[in-house]
Amino acid sequence: MGKDVIIACDFSSREATLSFLDKFQGKKPFVKIGMELYFAEGPDIVREIKARGHKIFLDLKLHDIPNTVKKAMAVLSNLDVDICNLHAAGTVNMMEQALEGLTRADGTRPLLIAVTQLTSTDQESLERDLMIHAPMDEVVMHYAQNAKRAGLDGIVCSPLEAGKVHDICGRDFLTVTPGVRFADGDVGDQKRVMTPAAAKAIGSDYIVVGRPITGAADPVAAYGRCVAEFCD
Ligand code: C5P
């Protein structure tokens, strides 16, 4: 898969999501379905959006004992999504088992990427709450290397980290990057942001964009602007 813009569909209901997606009459955007929508509507919303022709990143961030994650991934694999994810903190063994669970009988599977450290975790909470005393960027790169060692396809990271992740894990290791804002746009609660064009220049493979598109007066135009800056 090449470079693409993934719209974070952070809606709480089927109705809100579908009326948003109905606006896109041309190219069907790649969409991210997160916990809020999935827990509200269940797997049917995934099947329905897939049937409408969208690629789907199912952002459920699994983290449990390896056997449980393996079995859960086998279930998600049947939903025929394009990208799934988990927490790298679950260990290399958990990631390996997840990959096994995700792989279908015919050898095909969705891409599997890892969350390293959430951007809501800062150095202070890393040390105080998690008792991890290494610097944040070392932790992120170590978790990225663990994900690569487990055979995963890439990680979710800040666009600011994408270049370094590629240096350490290779150009083919995917970087999926939220925290994207237009140069003239509202940053909101995101702390470390980059424009679509800058994310492209630094080598992000996919950008995940939520409110700059979902909250725009003209979401289709905002999506088009992202695609023009990032993909073209
Ligand atoms: O609206 P906004 O563009 O900030 O949305 C970004 C999306 O990416 C949200 O769904 C958010 O949960 C997700 N995300 C993030 N930062 C991370 C991981 C995921 O913003 N580190």
mmCIF file with all atom_site columns, C-alpha atoms and ligand atoms in Angstrom, residues 8 10 32 59 61 117-119 156 178-181 189-190 208-212, ligand 1:
data_model
loop_
_atom_site.group_PDB
_atom_site.id
_atom_site.type_symbol
_atom_site.label_atom_id
_atom_site.label_alt_id
_atom_site.label_comp_id
_atom_site.label_asym_id
_atom_site.label_entity_id
_atom_site.label_seq_id
_atom_site.pdbx_PDB_ins_code
_atom_site.Cartn_x
_atom_site.Cartn_y
_atom_site.Cartn_z
_atom_site.occupancy
_atom_site.B_iso_or_equiv
_atom_site.pdbx_formal_charge
_atom_site.auth_seq_id
_atom_site.auth_comp_id
_atom_site.auth_asym_id
_atom_site.auth_atom_id
_atom_site.pdbx_PDB_model_num
ATOM   1  C CA . ALA A 1 8   ? -10.163 9.300  12.109 1.00 0.00 ? 8   ALA A CA 1
ATOM   2  C CA . ASP A 1 10  ? -14.237 9.637  15.973 1.00 0.00 ? 10  ASP A CA 1
ATOM   3  C CA . LYS A 1 32  ? -9.948  4.749  11.164 1.00 0.00 ? 32  LYS A CA 1
ATOM   4  C CA . ASP A 1 59  ? -7.759  1.077  16.096 1.00 0.00 ? 59  ASP A CA 1
ATOM   5  C CA . LYS A 1 61  ? -5.036  -1.185 20.650 1.00 0.00 ? 61  LYS A CA 1
ATOM   6  C CA . GLN A 1 117 ? 4.073   5.099  23.956 1.00 0.00 ? 117 GLN A CA 1
ATOM   7  C CA . LEU A 1 118 ? 0.847   7.074  23.779 1.00 0.00 ? 118 LEU A CA 1
ATOM   8  C CA . THR A 1 119 ? 1.412   10.764 23.152 1.00 0.00 ? 119 THR A CA 1
ATOM   9  C CA . VAL A 1 156 ? 1.903   4.454  15.156 1.00 0.00 ? 156 VAL A CA 1
ATOM   10 C CA . PRO A 1 178 ? -1.544  11.264 13.841 1.00 0.00 ? 178 PRO A CA 1
ATOM   11 C CA . GLY A 1 179 ? -0.976  14.823 15.089 1.00 0.00 ? 179 GLY A CA 1
ATOM   12 C CA . VAL A 1 180 ? -1.452  16.437 11.680 1.00 0.00 ? 180 VAL A CA 1
ATOM   13 C CA . ARG A 1 181 ? -2.704  19.983 11.250 1.00 0.00 ? 181 ARG A CA 1
ATOM   14 C CA . ASP A 1 189 ? -5.275  19.449 22.152 1.00 0.00 ? 189 ASP A CA 1
ATOM   15 C CA . GLN A 1 190 ? -2.483  18.007 19.978 1.00 0.00 ? 190 GLN A CA 1
ATOM   16 C CA . VAL A 1 208 ? -4.258  9.950  10.480 1.00 0.00 ? 208 VAL A CA 1
ATOM   17 C CA . VAL A 1 209 ? -6.343  13.119 10.399 1.00 0.00 ? 209 VAL A CA 1
ATOM   18 C CA . GLY A 1 210 ? -9.440  13.670 12.522 1.00 0.00 ? 210 GLY A CA 1
ATOM   19 C CA . ARG A 1 211 ? -10.817 17.079 13.433 1.00 0.00 ? 211 ARG A CA 1
ATOM   20 C CA . PRO A 1 212 ? -9.135  19.088 10.634 1.00 0.00 ? 212 PRO A CA 1
HETATM 21 O O1 . C5P B 2 .   ? -8.684  14.980 15.587 1.00 0.00 ? 1   C5P B O1 1
HETATM 22 P P1 . C5P B 2 .   ? -7.249  14.567 15.476 1.00 0.00 ? 1   C5P B P1 1
HETATM 23 O O2 . C5P B 2 .   ? -6.639  14.832 14.113 1.00 0.00 ? 1   C5P B O2 1
HETATM 24 O O3 . C5P B 2 .   ? -6.393  15.086 16.606 1.00 0.00 ? 1   C5P B O3 1
HETATM 25 O O4 . C5P B 2 .   ? -7.329  12.973 15.604 1.00 0.00 ? 1   C5P B O4 1
HETATM 26 C C1 . C5P B 2 .   ? -6.197  12.153 15.676 1.00 0.00 ? 1   C5P B C1 1
HETATM 27 C C2 . C5P B 2 .   ? -6.611  10.727 15.843 1.00 0.00 ? 1   C5P B C2 1
HETATM 28 O O5 . C5P B 2 .   ? -5.436  9.947  16.076 1.00 0.00 ? 1   C5P B O5 1
HETATM 29 C C3 . C5P B 2 .   ? -7.528  10.463 17.029 1.00 0.00 ? 1   C5P B C3 1
HETATM 30 O O6 . C5P B 2 .   ? -8.378  9.360  16.693 1.00 0.00 ? 1   C5P B O6 1
HETATM 31 C C4 . C5P B 2 .   ? -6.580  10.076 18.133 1.00 0.00 ? 1   C5P B C4 1
HETATM 32 O O7 . C5P B 2 .   ? -7.171  9.238  19.096 1.00 0.00 ? 1   C5P B O7 1
HETATM 33 C C5 . C5P B 2 .   ? -5.510  9.328  17.355 1.00 0.00 ? 1   C5P B C5 1
HETATM 34 N N1 . C5P B 2 .   ? -4.187  9.267  17.984 1.00 0.00 ? 1   C5P B N1 1
HETATM 35 C C6 . C5P B 2 .   ? -3.471  10.406 18.340 1.00 0.00 ? 1   C5P B C6 1
HETATM 36 N N2 . C5P B 2 .   ? -2.241  10.289 18.930 1.00 0.00 ? 1   C5P B N2 1
HETATM 37 C C7 . C5P B 2 .   ? -1.724  9.076  19.158 1.00 0.00 ? 1   C5P B C7 1
HETATM 38 C C8 . C5P B 2 .   ? -2.415  7.926  18.808 1.00 0.00 ? 1   C5P B C8 1
HETATM 39 C C9 . C5P B 2 .   ? -3.671  8.062  18.209 1.00 0.00 ? 1   C5P B C9 1
HETATM 40 O O8 . C5P B 2 .   ? -3.922  11.512 18.122 1.00 0.00 ? 1   C5P B O8 1
HETATM 41 N N3 . C5P B 2 .   ? -0.515  8.980  19.677 1.00 0.00 ? 1   C5P B N3 1
#
